Amino acid sequence: MARRTKNPIKIHVFSMTMGKTIGMDEEDRALLEKMLKDFNEENEITLYDASKMFEEEFKNSPNNNNVFFPPMCLLRLFAERILPKDIDELLYLDGDTLIYNPIENVRENDITEHEFGAVLDYLGKTWKNKNYFNSGVLYFNMKKCRETGLFEKCIEFVKTKKAFFPDQDALNKKNVSHMVMPTKFNDQRDVLEDT
């Protein structure tokens, strides 16, 4: 991402320690930030430990021990609670996302009237429903999300409803308005020239 993006990058990492899974610590954060600053001195990483929040919200969730979705994926649902309130837009990326072009290209999508932009899920659009999107890359309009209470509705869904892909299913079911972005913003099978 830093190699392909000229503008300063402000990364917010949500992490936690749970059982044998050890979250990122300050030493890890500092090392990554040092590497990022080699590309742009203004790049920075802020680390948030969501261990306590996760335990309080999801300790009795029917989605615990889901073999398809690791618990870390649920941390994105705490974005409104964790991030500073002056953040109006947020590009969420799963940890396994590869970047091939400048990330600011996502701004080609006008999400002003939507909670977020997302790309349809490669498999889910055929076996779940034709509008089912993937949650690995999400371009959030945090202002709109705060207005609609999107994240709190999703947290409640994950706490009470068993789901195959808990947070992805919650985001698909509980959003008021999302924009379907072109596949190039989350190519899930092939890397193309415009990925």
mmCIF file of C-alpha atoms in Angstrom, residues 6-163:
data_model
loop_
_atom_site.group_PDB
_atom_site.id
_atom_site.type_symbol
_atom_site.label_atom_id
_atom_site.label_comp_id
_atom_site.label_asym_id
_atom_site.label_seq_id
_atom_site.Cartn_x
_atom_site.Cartn_y
_atom_site.Cartn_z
ATOM 1 C CA LYS A 6 1.823 8.898 -2.623
ATOM 2 C CA ASN A 7 -0.525 10.573 -0.135
ATOM 3 C CA PRO A 8 0.059 10.087 3.611
ATOM 4 C CA ILE A 9 -1.516 6.900 4.957
ATOM 5 C CA LYS A 10 -3.113 6.828 8.393
ATOM 6 C CA ILE A 11 -3.660 3.212 9.400
ATOM 7 C CA HIS A 12 -5.890 2.179 12.303
ATOM 8 C CA VAL A 13 -5.228 -1.400 13.412
ATOM 9 C CA PHE A 14 -7.843 -3.166 15.526
ATOM 10 C CA SER A 15 -6.322 -6.083 17.411
ATOM 11 C CA MET A 16 -7.015 -8.328 20.378
ATOM 12 C CA THR A 17 -5.609 -11.177 22.383
ATOM 13 C CA MET A 18 -7.933 -14.132 22.786
ATOM 14 C CA GLY A 19 -6.894 -17.580 23.938
ATOM 15 C CA LYS A 20 -3.797 -18.631 21.999
ATOM 16 C CA THR A 21 -4.191 -15.745 19.562
ATOM 17 C CA ILE A 22 -1.798 -12.949 20.551
ATOM 18 C CA GLY A 23 -2.681 -9.537 19.197
ATOM 19 C CA MET A 24 -0.368 -6.867 17.850
ATOM 20 C CA ASP A 25 1.592 -4.955 20.488
ATOM 21 C CA GLU A 26 3.324 -1.577 20.587
ATOM 22 C CA GLU A 27 6.625 -3.056 19.420
ATOM 23 C CA ASP A 28 4.901 -4.508 16.328
ATOM 24 C CA ARG A 29 3.156 -1.197 15.647
ATOM 25 C CA ALA A 30 6.381 0.795 15.928
ATOM 26 C CA LEU A 31 8.204 -1.574 13.567
ATOM 27 C CA LEU A 32 5.464 -1.327 10.929
ATOM 28 C CA GLU A 33 5.285 2.446 11.271
ATOM 29 C CA LYS A 34 9.055 2.704 10.799
ATOM 30 C CA MET A 35 8.754 0.689 7.571
ATOM 31 C CA LEU A 36 5.848 2.874 6.393
ATOM 32 C CA LYS A 37 7.786 6.076 7.050
ATOM 33 C CA ASP A 38 10.469 4.900 4.614
ATOM 34 C CA PHE A 39 7.878 5.623 1.897
ATOM 35 C CA ASN A 40 6.383 8.801 3.367
ATOM 36 C CA GLU A 41 7.426 10.464 6.629
ATOM 37 C CA GLU A 42 3.770 11.404 7.301
ATOM 38 C CA ASN A 43 2.553 7.777 7.295
ATOM 39 C CA GLU A 44 1.397 6.563 10.691
ATOM 40 C CA ILE A 45 -0.229 3.614 12.437
ATOM 41 C CA THR A 46 -2.460 3.753 15.502
ATOM 42 C CA LEU A 47 -3.100 0.523 17.395
ATOM 43 C CA TYR A 48 -6.322 -0.206 19.278
ATOM 44 C CA ASP A 49 -6.688 -3.175 21.607
ATOM 45 C CA ALA A 50 -10.300 -4.347 21.355
ATOM 46 C CA SER A 51 -9.876 -7.416 23.613
ATOM 47 C CA LYS A 52 -12.093 -6.110 26.416
ATOM 48 C CA MET A 53 -14.763 -4.815 24.028
ATOM 49 C CA PHE A 54 -14.850 -8.137 22.185
ATOM 50 C CA GLU A 55 -15.181 -10.091 25.442
ATOM 51 C CA GLU A 56 -17.986 -7.844 26.720
ATOM 52 C CA GLU A 57 -19.997 -7.959 23.491
ATOM 53 C CA PHE A 58 -19.409 -11.414 22.056
ATOM 54 C CA LYS A 59 -18.619 -13.759 24.964
ATOM 55 C CA ASN A 60 -22.044 -15.438 24.599
ATOM 56 C CA SER A 61 -22.425 -15.049 20.837
ATOM 57 C CA PRO A 62 -23.750 -18.099 18.954
ATOM 58 C CA ASN A 63 -20.992 -17.327 16.429
ATOM 59 C CA ASN A 64 -18.096 -18.183 18.724
ATOM 60 C CA ASN A 65 -15.945 -21.009 17.340
ATOM 61 C CA ASN A 66 -16.991 -20.284 13.751
ATOM 62 C CA VAL A 67 -14.521 -22.266 11.614
ATOM 63 C CA PHE A 68 -15.070 -20.097 8.506
ATOM 64 C CA PHE A 69 -14.619 -16.625 9.986
ATOM 65 C CA PRO A 70 -11.964 -15.885 12.613
ATOM 66 C CA PRO A 71 -13.075 -13.714 15.565
ATOM 67 C CA MET A 72 -10.666 -10.920 14.508
ATOM 68 C CA CYS A 73 -13.010 -10.188 11.589
ATOM 69 C CA LEU A 74 -15.648 -9.011 14.040
ATOM 70 C CA LEU A 75 -13.418 -6.171 15.243
ATOM 71 C CA ARG A 76 -14.367 -4.028 12.238
ATOM 72 C CA LEU A 77 -17.821 -3.698 13.829
ATOM 73 C CA PHE A 78 -16.258 -1.615 16.630
ATOM 74 C CA ALA A 79 -15.073 1.112 14.221
ATOM 75 C CA GLU A 80 -17.608 3.685 15.424
ATOM 76 C CA ARG A 81 -16.797 3.049 19.083
ATOM 77 C CA ILE A 82 -13.025 2.975 18.686
ATOM 78 C CA LEU A 83 -12.108 5.585 16.085
ATOM 79 C CA PRO A 84 -11.998 9.335 16.707
ATOM 80 C CA LYS A 85 -15.299 11.008 15.845
ATOM 81 C CA ASP A 86 -13.662 13.369 13.334
ATOM 82 C CA ILE A 87 -13.036 10.505 10.886
ATOM 83 C CA ASP A 88 -15.704 10.870 8.217
ATOM 84 C CA GLU A 89 -14.517 8.220 5.778
ATOM 85 C CA LEU A 90 -12.669 4.979 6.322
ATOM 86 C CA LEU A 91 -11.304 2.383 3.934
ATOM 87 C CA TYR A 92 -11.500 -0.969 5.704
ATOM 88 C CA LEU A 93 -9.159 -3.674 4.405
ATOM 89 C CA ASP A 94 -8.862 -7.273 5.587
ATOM 90 C CA GLY A 95 -5.338 -8.202 6.577
ATOM 91 C CA ASP A 96 -4.889 -10.408 3.498
ATOM 92 C CA THR A 97 -5.748 -7.663 0.998
ATOM 93 C CA LEU A 98 -3.132 -6.952 -1.669
ATOM 94 C CA ILE A 99 -2.879 -3.441 -3.093
ATOM 95 C CA TYR A 100 -2.026 -2.969 -6.779
ATOM 96 C CA ASN A 101 -2.927 0.692 -7.353
ATOM 97 C CA PRO A 102 -3.125 3.856 -5.207
ATOM 98 C CA ILE A 103 -5.735 3.379 -2.483
ATOM 99 C CA GLU A 104 -7.078 6.904 -2.997
ATOM 100 C CA ASN A 105 -8.625 5.600 -6.246
ATOM 101 C CA VAL A 106 -11.472 4.314 -4.069
ATOM 102 C CA ARG A 107 -12.681 7.924 -3.946
ATOM 103 C CA GLU A 108 -13.964 7.445 -7.495
ATOM 104 C CA ASN A 109 -17.019 6.082 -5.668
ATOM 105 C CA ASP A 110 -19.351 8.770 -4.328
ATOM 106 C CA ILE A 111 -20.692 7.299 -1.089
ATOM 107 C CA THR A 112 -22.142 10.582 0.178
ATOM 108 C CA GLU A 113 -25.661 9.135 0.375
ATOM 109 C CA HIS A 114 -24.607 5.631 1.439
ATOM 110 C CA GLU A 115 -23.243 3.998 4.590
ATOM 111 C CA PHE A 116 -20.487 2.343 2.574
ATOM 112 C CA GLY A 117 -19.353 1.030 -0.765
ATOM 113 C CA ALA A 118 -18.594 -2.677 -1.317
ATOM 114 C CA VAL A 119 -17.975 -5.117 -4.147
ATOM 115 C CA LEU A 120 -20.283 -8.073 -4.753
ATOM 116 C CA ASP A 121 -19.002 -11.345 -3.335
ATOM 117 C CA TYR A 122 -17.628 -13.666 -6.006
ATOM 118 C CA LEU A 123 -19.489 -16.732 -4.676
ATOM 119 C CA GLY A 124 -22.108 -15.167 -2.414
ATOM 120 C CA LYS A 125 -23.813 -13.312 -5.271
ATOM 121 C CA THR A 126 -24.769 -16.698 -6.738
ATOM 122 C CA TRP A 127 -25.485 -18.864 -3.693
ATOM 123 C CA LYS A 128 -26.634 -16.257 -1.108
ATOM 124 C CA ASN A 129 -28.373 -13.571 -3.177
ATOM 125 C CA LYS A 130 -27.540 -11.459 -6.221
ATOM 126 C CA ASN A 131 -26.798 -8.353 -4.088
ATOM 127 C CA TYR A 132 -24.596 -10.103 -1.502
ATOM 128 C CA PHE A 133 -21.312 -8.216 -1.094
ATOM 129 C CA ASN A 134 -17.893 -9.113 0.268
ATOM 130 C CA SER A 135 -16.714 -7.383 3.444
ATOM 131 C CA GLY A 136 -12.949 -7.665 2.839
ATOM 132 C CA VAL A 137 -12.816 -4.167 1.330
ATOM 133 C CA LEU A 138 -15.348 -1.608 2.568
ATOM 134 C CA TYR A 139 -15.344 2.134 1.936
ATOM 135 C CA PHE A 140 -17.262 3.574 4.904
ATOM 136 C CA ASN A 141 -19.055 6.896 5.154
ATOM 137 C CA MET A 142 -18.629 7.056 8.932
ATOM 138 C CA LYS A 143 -20.901 10.087 9.240
ATOM 139 C CA LYS A 144 -23.784 8.191 7.637
ATOM 140 C CA CYS A 145 -22.990 5.038 9.667
ATOM 141 C CA ARG A 146 -23.243 7.053 12.875
ATOM 142 C CA GLU A 147 -26.602 8.475 11.738
ATOM 143 C CA THR A 148 -28.098 5.059 10.943
ATOM 144 C CA GLY A 149 -26.504 3.142 13.821
ATOM 145 C CA LEU A 150 -25.157 0.557 11.372
ATOM 146 C CA PHE A 151 -22.387 -0.821 13.575
ATOM 147 C CA GLU A 152 -24.539 -1.187 16.674
ATOM 148 C CA LYS A 153 -27.201 -3.036 14.655
ATOM 149 C CA CYS A 154 -24.521 -5.359 13.293
ATOM 150 C CA ILE A 155 -23.073 -6.004 16.761
ATOM 151 C CA GLU A 156 -26.543 -6.927 18.019
ATOM 152 C CA PHE A 157 -27.038 -9.270 15.044
ATOM 153 C CA VAL A 158 -23.727 -11.085 15.713
ATOM 154 C CA LYS A 159 -24.551 -11.365 19.430
ATOM 155 C CA THR A 160 -27.905 -13.032 18.809
ATOM 156 C CA LYS A 161 -28.052 -14.699 15.355
ATOM 157 C CA LYS A 162 -25.992 -17.674 14.177
ATOM 158 C CA ALA A 163 -24.487 -16.908 10.767
#
